[in-house]
Amino acid sequence: MPGRALRPIALVVVAVCVVAVAAPAPCSDSGSVLRKVPFTFVPERDYARVFLAGTFNAWSTDATRMNEVEGRYEIDLLLPLGQYQYKFVADGDWITDETAQAFAPDGFGGQNSVVTVDGSFEAVPLEVGDGRIVTEHLGHGQNAWEVVRAADGSVSLRTRVWSGDVEGVTVRWRVDGGGAAGAEAPAGAIPMDLVDGDGLFDYYAATIVAGATFDYFFEIEDGGTVFRQGPDGLVEAPGSAGEFRFDADEFPVFQTPDWVKEGIIYQIFPERFANGDPDNDPDFSEWYYEGLTDLPNSGRSNEEYFHLVDDWYDIEGLAKSPYRTDEKPDWYSFYGGDVAGIHQHLDYLANLGITIIYLNPIFQAKSNHKYDAATYTEIDPHFGTNEEFAAFVEACHAREIRVVIDLAFNHTGETFWAFVDTRERGERSEYWDWYEWKKWPLPDGWTSGGLEYYDCWWGFGQMPNLNFDLSRPNPEEHTVRDIDDAEVNWPVVNHLLDATIYWLTEIDVDGFRLDVAGEVPFWFWELFRGRVRAAKPDAYILGELWGASPEFVNGKYYDAVMNYAFFRDPLLAFVVRGEMDAAAFDSAIAPGRFVYPDEGVRAMMNLLDSHDTERLLTTAWGDTRRLKLAVLFGMTYVGAPALYYGDEIAMQGGRDPDCRRPFHWKWRDDPVRADVHAYTRRLIALRKEHPCFARGSFRTLLAEGRVYAYHRSAAGDDAIVVMNAGTERSTVMVPLEEAPPHDLLNVLTQETVAVAESGDGLSFEVSVPPLTGYVFTYRKSESER
């Protein structure tokens, strides 16, 4: 389901020359000069806190707090030249700046404000060795991506500085008993490594072993000037900014499953993949379909009409229903897909190279998407039985394929047994407090829906929200972190946790995707992670969050999120829609490697599309070159690549429900589909053949015009990827940081290219056709590493 109530909590100021809805303005600054951009908000009433959110900070709702000054709120940001969209967020309310230069649609019926940063704003130069260190917007918040404790006792520390502004960063620490605070000789000090950059910030990291508790601070150096960074900010040496405190009890070990980091994810919408058992096709005999399976004499109805489509390949109704009088699609059609159908095609998936199957909900429910659960402990009878599903999981494991299932715990369906009991018995029901009722009883003739009667997900009465916290209404309970601050509704919580453990232990699934995860309390997910990891230590916990979500990815909550913000969205803008140049694309994806711990970054679900989005090939106007280029990037980037069923055979589809078409099993008869399948299979094999793609470092080599090149490297295994997202052939010189031991092999064309040395260093020339990507590989022996 789409995560409409996004809570993107970015911990960096991200300069991305891209707008959220409209086409972005190109980045034109050299990176050596920033501009000071003032923002002012004059409120019409009192607010406790006001933040600035926009494309410069991944729409974070609490990363950039504005300062109250005599009844107004102000802040100055340092930004490169470019165009940015923004809004004010005042106590959770999103407010357009009506004094802005321009406006753009926000995608929700309102407008974002737009500021164009040009030469008229005050310049702030950046230069290495000039002795001037720009300190604005720098900080070390001891967040999950800045302090990471490993199982071996080591601790990784990370901080950032403005790109191209300093000569180096050192971390200094002392263990307990190592001397008084501010002592001249701390217990240890090491230079930090410059690990990466996003075009705006350089990121420095170091790993130390200093025990369960220690104090530390950073020294930032440039041209003889030294600033010390601590909890009190940045202070020029020899002054002190205090010391950060590390306590192992405050930083749980964060480790994500290796099978995810090395895996290939394949998402399946169960009702539409394959019909393996026609005997269990929907007959709509369940009580909740009564009166909803017949059309009036006219043959048309705009109400719920549940029915089975006889022809698997009849997809017209998914774009426009033949049964409605309006132009809307058919949301109520079924095709008979089931677990048996997936089971029968496991060899197809194994041959493709899939190692992880992620299934949309399988629980019994009224709808075809099953996000409206009638129970959390039984599979839908038209998908199969619990025993059949357990056999399916066992068969997957025999092929070294893991299984992840979807959990929608924010809400149940209106057919859920506990909700039905409350609907029928009112406050006499022992489950009355499982939901937030506003009025009861429901009116005579009620069939579905009821926003005015009970709290439900985004107003959809078919999905009543569960009540986790008896002390506050939904959605106020979502942001509560400490369980001691909540009045826990333990019957609800225990039922959800017990159901989770059933699927994990009795059925042996390997992990969970958490639907609308940001609309469930933090403290519940902390309980959830504890129970899940105790039952199966290598289980995968994946949250559905559409924005930057670093507060969720750590040892308390999730392993990773669906990477819309820092993978899919920029990839569509760069490769599919052609709205973004390579430099802007590099800046857009880079924060995704820094706002999360490395363990989380490598477990991100890097999706191209999903059941909630238009299919990528449809967005690409049917151009399979763009689809193939997107697949190439996914298979060679950091994180777990994910395919939505049918991506590999060039399936198309508009928004829900058209993106949920039945799988096209006649793909072999279509040369275009067969070509995309062969290409995808080859790239999956390539990722498996080269450890650098799953475990290696990432370094941008070139971002010029529409050409993007990067280097992946791990333990002697190296690959260089060159992508041309433009519509014209492009010949470029790709710079290298080191000399490979031999000529580079283009594994997709089997051609080799030589590396040349010039006054500018090492490089190689390559001519790349339009909308095409190349992968060059080389291996080094131990003596050459």
Coordinates of C-alpha atoms in Angstrom, one line a residue, residues 480-779:
V480 CA 5.9 7.5 20.6
R481 CA 9.3 5.8 21.1
D482 CA 9.4 4.9 24.7
I483 CA 6.9 2.2 25.7
D484 CA 6.7 3.7 29.2
D485 CA 5.1 6.8 27.6
A486 CA 2.3 4.7 26.2
E487 CA -0.7 2.9 27.7
V488 CA -0.1 -0.3 25.8
N489 CA -3.1 -2.2 24.5
W490 CA -1.5 -5.5 25.3
P491 CA -4.3 -7.8 23.9
V492 CA -3.7 -6.2 20.4
V493 CA 0.1 -6.2 20.7
N494 CA 0.3 -9.8 21.9
H495 CA -2.0 -11.0 19.2
L496 CA 0.1 -9.4 16.5
L497 CA 3.4 -10.6 18.0
D498 CA 2.1 -14.2 18.5
A499 CA 0.8 -14.3 14.9
T500 CA 4.2 -13.1 13.6
I501 CA 6.1 -15.8 15.5
Y502 CA 3.7 -18.4 14.1
W503 CA 4.6 -17.6 10.6
L504 CA 8.3 -17.4 11.5
T505 CA 8.6 -20.7 13.4
E506 CA 5.7 -22.9 12.3
I507 CA 5.7 -22.0 8.6
D508 CA 9.4 -21.1 8.6
V509 CA 9.2 -17.8 6.6
D510 CA 12.4 -15.8 6.6
G511 CA 11.3 -12.2 7.1
F512 CA 8.6 -9.6 6.9
R513 CA 7.8 -6.5 4.8
L514 CA 5.9 -4.1 7.1
D515 CA 3.1 -2.2 5.4
V516 CA 2.7 1.5 6.1
A517 CA 5.4 1.0 8.8
G518 CA 5.5 4.6 9.8
E519 CA 1.9 4.5 11.0
V520 CA 2.6 2.1 13.8
P521 CA 4.3 3.2 17.1
F522 CA 8.1 3.0 17.3
W523 CA 7.9 1.1 20.6
F524 CA 5.8 -1.6 18.9
W525 CA 8.5 -2.2 16.3
E526 CA 11.1 -2.4 19.0
L527 CA 9.1 -5.2 20.7
F528 CA 8.6 -6.7 17.2
R529 CA 12.3 -6.8 16.4
G530 CA 13.1 -8.3 19.8
R531 CA 10.6 -11.1 19.4
V532 CA 11.5 -11.8 15.7
R533 CA 15.3 -11.9 16.2
A534 CA 14.9 -14.1 19.3
A535 CA 12.9 -16.6 17.2
K536 CA 15.1 -16.4 14.1
P537 CA 18.3 -14.4 14.4
D538 CA 18.7 -13.9 10.6
A539 CA 15.2 -12.9 9.8
Y540 CA 14.8 -9.8 7.5
I541 CA 12.7 -6.8 8.7
L542 CA 11.8 -4.4 5.9
G543 CA 9.8 -1.3 6.4
E544 CA 7.6 0.4 3.8
L545 CA 8.6 4.0 4.0
W546 CA 8.7 6.2 0.9
G547 CA 11.0 9.0 2.2
A548 CA 14.3 9.2 3.9
S549 CA 13.9 7.2 7.1
P550 CA 17.2 6.8 9.0
E551 CA 15.5 6.8 12.4
F552 CA 13.9 3.5 11.6
V553 CA 17.0 1.7 10.3
N554 CA 19.1 0.6 13.2
G555 CA 19.3 -2.1 15.9
K556 CA 16.0 -1.2 17.4
Y557 CA 13.6 -1.2 14.5
Y558 CA 14.1 -2.3 10.8
D559 CA 17.0 -3.7 8.8
A560 CA 16.1 -1.6 5.8
V561 CA 13.3 0.1 3.9
M562 CA 11.9 0.0 0.4
N563 CA 14.4 2.4 -1.2
Y564 CA 12.0 4.8 -3.0
A565 CA 13.8 7.9 -1.9
F566 CA 17.4 7.2 -2.8
F567 CA 17.0 4.6 -5.5
R568 CA 13.8 4.4 -7.4
D569 CA 12.8 8.1 -7.6
P570 CA 16.2 9.4 -8.8
L571 CA 16.6 6.5 -11.2
L572 CA 13.3 7.2 -12.8
A573 CA 14.2 10.9 -13.1
F574 CA 17.6 10.1 -14.7
V575 CA 17.2 7.0 -16.8
V576 CA 13.4 6.7 -17.4
R577 CA 12.0 10.2 -17.8
G578 CA 15.3 11.9 -18.7
E579 CA 14.7 14.8 -16.4
M580 CA 18.0 14.8 -14.5
D581 CA 21.6 15.0 -15.6
A582 CA 24.3 12.7 -14.3
A583 CA 25.6 15.1 -11.7
A584 CA 22.2 15.7 -10.2
F585 CA 21.6 11.9 -10.2
D586 CA 24.8 11.3 -8.3
S587 CA 23.8 13.9 -5.7
A588 CA 20.3 12.4 -5.4
I589 CA 21.4 8.8 -4.7
A590 CA 24.5 9.6 -2.6
P591 CA 22.6 10.4 0.6
G592 CA 21.2 6.9 0.6
R593 CA 24.7 5.6 1.3
F594 CA 25.2 8.0 4.3
V595 CA 21.9 8.5 6.1
Y596 CA 21.8 4.8 7.0
P597 CA 24.3 2.5 8.7
D598 CA 26.3 0.5 6.1
E599 CA 24.6 -2.7 7.2
G600 CA 21.3 -1.1 6.4
V601 CA 22.5 0.4 3.1
R602 CA 23.5 -3.1 1.8
A603 CA 20.1 -4.6 2.8
M604 CA 18.0 -1.8 1.2
M605 CA 15.3 -3.1 -1.2
N606 CA 16.3 -1.3 -4.4
L607 CA 13.0 -1.5 -6.3
L608 CA 12.2 -0.4 -9.8
D609 CA 8.4 -0.5 -9.3
S610 CA 5.8 -2.2 -7.2
H611 CA 2.2 -3.0 -6.7
D612 CA 1.8 0.7 -5.6
T613 CA 3.3 2.3 -8.7
E614 CA 3.1 2.5 -12.4
R615 CA 5.3 -0.1 -14.0
L616 CA 8.7 1.2 -15.0
L617 CA 8.3 0.2 -18.7
T618 CA 5.0 2.2 -18.9
T619 CA 6.7 5.2 -17.3
A620 CA 9.5 4.7 -20.0
W621 CA 6.9 4.9 -22.8
G622 CA 7.5 1.3 -23.6
D623 CA 11.3 1.9 -24.4
T624 CA 13.0 -1.4 -23.3
R625 CA 16.4 0.3 -23.5
R626 CA 15.4 2.4 -20.5
L627 CA 14.1 -0.6 -18.6
K628 CA 17.3 -2.5 -19.3
L629 CA 19.5 0.4 -18.2
A630 CA 17.6 0.7 -15.0
V631 CA 18.0 -3.1 -14.4
L632 CA 21.7 -2.7 -15.0
F633 CA 22.0 0.0 -12.4
G634 CA 20.0 -2.0 -9.9
M635 CA 22.2 -5.1 -10.4
T636 CA 25.4 -3.2 -10.0
Y637 CA 24.6 -0.6 -7.2
V638 CA 24.8 -0.9 -3.4
G639 CA 21.9 -2.7 -1.9
A640 CA 19.6 -5.6 -2.7
P641 CA 18.2 -5.4 -6.3
A642 CA 14.5 -6.1 -6.5
L643 CA 12.3 -7.0 -9.5
Y644 CA 8.5 -6.7 -9.5
Y645 CA 7.1 -9.8 -11.1
G646 CA 7.1 -9.4 -14.9
D647 CA 9.8 -6.7 -15.0
E648 CA 12.1 -9.3 -16.5
I649 CA 9.6 -9.9 -19.4
A650 CA 8.8 -6.3 -20.2
M651 CA 5.4 -6.2 -18.6
Q652 CA 3.6 -2.9 -18.6
G653 CA 0.8 -1.4 -16.5
G654 CA -0.5 2.0 -15.2
R655 CA -1.4 2.8 -11.6
D656 CA -3.2 0.4 -9.3
P657 CA -4.8 -1.9 -10.4
D658 CA -3.3 -1.9 -13.9
C659 CA 0.2 -2.5 -12.4
R660 CA -1.2 -5.8 -11.0
R661 CA -1.8 -7.5 -14.3
P662 CA -1.6 -11.4 -14.5
F663 CA 1.9 -12.6 -15.4
H664 CA 2.4 -13.0 -19.1
W665 CA 3.4 -16.7 -19.4
K666 CA 3.5 -16.5 -23.2
W667 CA 6.6 -14.3 -23.0
R668 CA 8.8 -16.7 -24.9
D669 CA 6.7 -16.1 -28.1
D670 CA 7.5 -12.4 -28.0
P671 CA 11.1 -11.5 -29.1
V672 CA 11.1 -8.3 -27.2
R673 CA 10.1 -9.9 -24.0
A674 CA 12.5 -12.8 -24.5
D675 CA 15.3 -10.3 -25.1
V676 CA 14.6 -8.4 -21.8
H677 CA 14.4 -11.7 -20.0
A678 CA 17.8 -12.9 -21.3
Y679 CA 19.4 -9.5 -20.5
T680 CA 18.0 -9.6 -16.9
R681 CA 19.1 -13.1 -16.3
R682 CA 22.6 -12.3 -17.5
L683 CA 22.9 -9.3 -15.2
I684 CA 21.7 -11.3 -12.2
A685 CA 24.3 -13.9 -13.0
L686 CA 26.9 -11.1 -13.3
R687 CA 26.0 -9.8 -9.9
K688 CA 26.5 -13.2 -8.4
E689 CA 29.8 -13.8 -10.2
H690 CA 31.3 -10.6 -8.8
P691 CA 31.4 -10.0 -5.0
C692 CA 32.2 -6.3 -5.5
F693 CA 28.5 -5.7 -6.3
A694 CA 27.1 -7.0 -3.1
R695 CA 30.0 -6.3 -0.7
G696 CA 32.2 -3.8 -2.4
S697 CA 32.9 -0.1 -2.0
F698 CA 31.3 2.5 -4.3
R699 CA 33.0 5.4 -5.9
T700 CA 31.7 7.9 -8.5
L701 CA 34.2 8.3 -11.4
L702 CA 32.4 10.5 -13.8
A703 CA 29.1 12.4 -13.9
E704 CA 29.2 14.4 -17.1
G705 CA 26.1 15.4 -19.1
R706 CA 24.0 12.2 -19.4
V707 CA 26.9 9.8 -18.7
Y708 CA 27.5 8.3 -15.3
A709 CA 30.4 6.0 -14.3
Y710 CA 31.3 4.4 -11.0
H711 CA 33.7 1.9 -9.5
R712 CA 32.8 -1.1 -7.3
S713 CA 35.6 -2.9 -5.5
A714 CA 35.9 -5.7 -3.0
A715 CA 38.9 -7.9 -2.1
G716 CA 40.5 -8.0 -5.5
D717 CA 37.3 -8.0 -7.5
D718 CA 36.6 -4.8 -9.4
A719 CA 34.0 -3.5 -11.8
I720 CA 33.6 -0.2 -13.6
V721 CA 30.1 0.6 -14.8
V722 CA 29.5 3.3 -17.5
M723 CA 25.9 4.4 -18.2
N724 CA 24.7 6.6 -21.0
A725 CA 21.2 7.8 -20.1
G726 CA 21.1 10.2 -23.1
T727 CA 19.5 9.8 -26.4
E728 CA 22.8 10.3 -28.4
R729 CA 26.0 8.2 -28.5
S730 CA 28.5 9.6 -26.1
T731 CA 32.3 9.2 -26.1
V732 CA 34.0 10.0 -22.8
M733 CA 37.3 9.6 -20.9
V734 CA 36.6 7.8 -17.7
P735 CA 39.2 8.6 -15.0
L736 CA 40.6 5.9 -12.8
E737 CA 42.0 6.0 -9.3
E738 CA 44.3 3.0 -9.8
A739 CA 45.9 1.1 -12.6
P740 CA 44.2 -2.3 -13.3
P741 CA 46.6 -5.2 -13.8
H742 CA 45.4 -5.7 -17.4
D743 CA 43.0 -4.3 -20.0
L744 CA 39.4 -3.9 -19.0
L745 CA 36.9 -6.4 -20.2
N746 CA 33.4 -5.2 -21.2
V747 CA 31.5 -8.3 -20.0
L748 CA 28.4 -7.4 -22.1
T749 CA 30.2 -7.1 -25.4
Q750 CA 33.4 -9.1 -24.7
E751 CA 35.5 -6.3 -26.0
T752 CA 38.6 -5.0 -24.1
V753 CA 39.8 -1.4 -23.7
A754 CA 43.2 -0.2 -22.7
V755 CA 43.9 2.2 -19.9
A756 CA 46.1 5.2 -20.8
E757 CA 48.1 7.6 -18.7
S758 CA 48.3 11.3 -19.3
G759 CA 49.0 14.5 -17.4
D760 CA 45.5 14.2 -15.9
G761 CA 46.2 10.7 -14.6
L762 CA 44.9 7.3 -15.6
S763 CA 41.8 7.0 -17.8
F764 CA 40.2 5.0 -20.6
E765 CA 38.1 6.0 -23.5
V766 CA 34.7 4.5 -24.2
S767 CA 32.0 5.2 -26.7
V768 CA 28.6 4.3 -25.3
P769 CA 25.4 4.1 -27.5
P770 CA 22.3 5.9 -26.3
L771 CA 20.4 4.5 -23.3
T772 CA 23.0 1.8 -22.9
G773 CA 25.2 0.6 -20.1
Y774 CA 28.6 -1.2 -20.1
V775 CA 30.2 -3.2 -17.3
F776 CA 34.0 -3.5 -17.3
T777 CA 35.7 -6.0 -14.9
Y778 CA 39.1 -6.9 -13.7
R779 CA 40.5 -9.0 -10.9

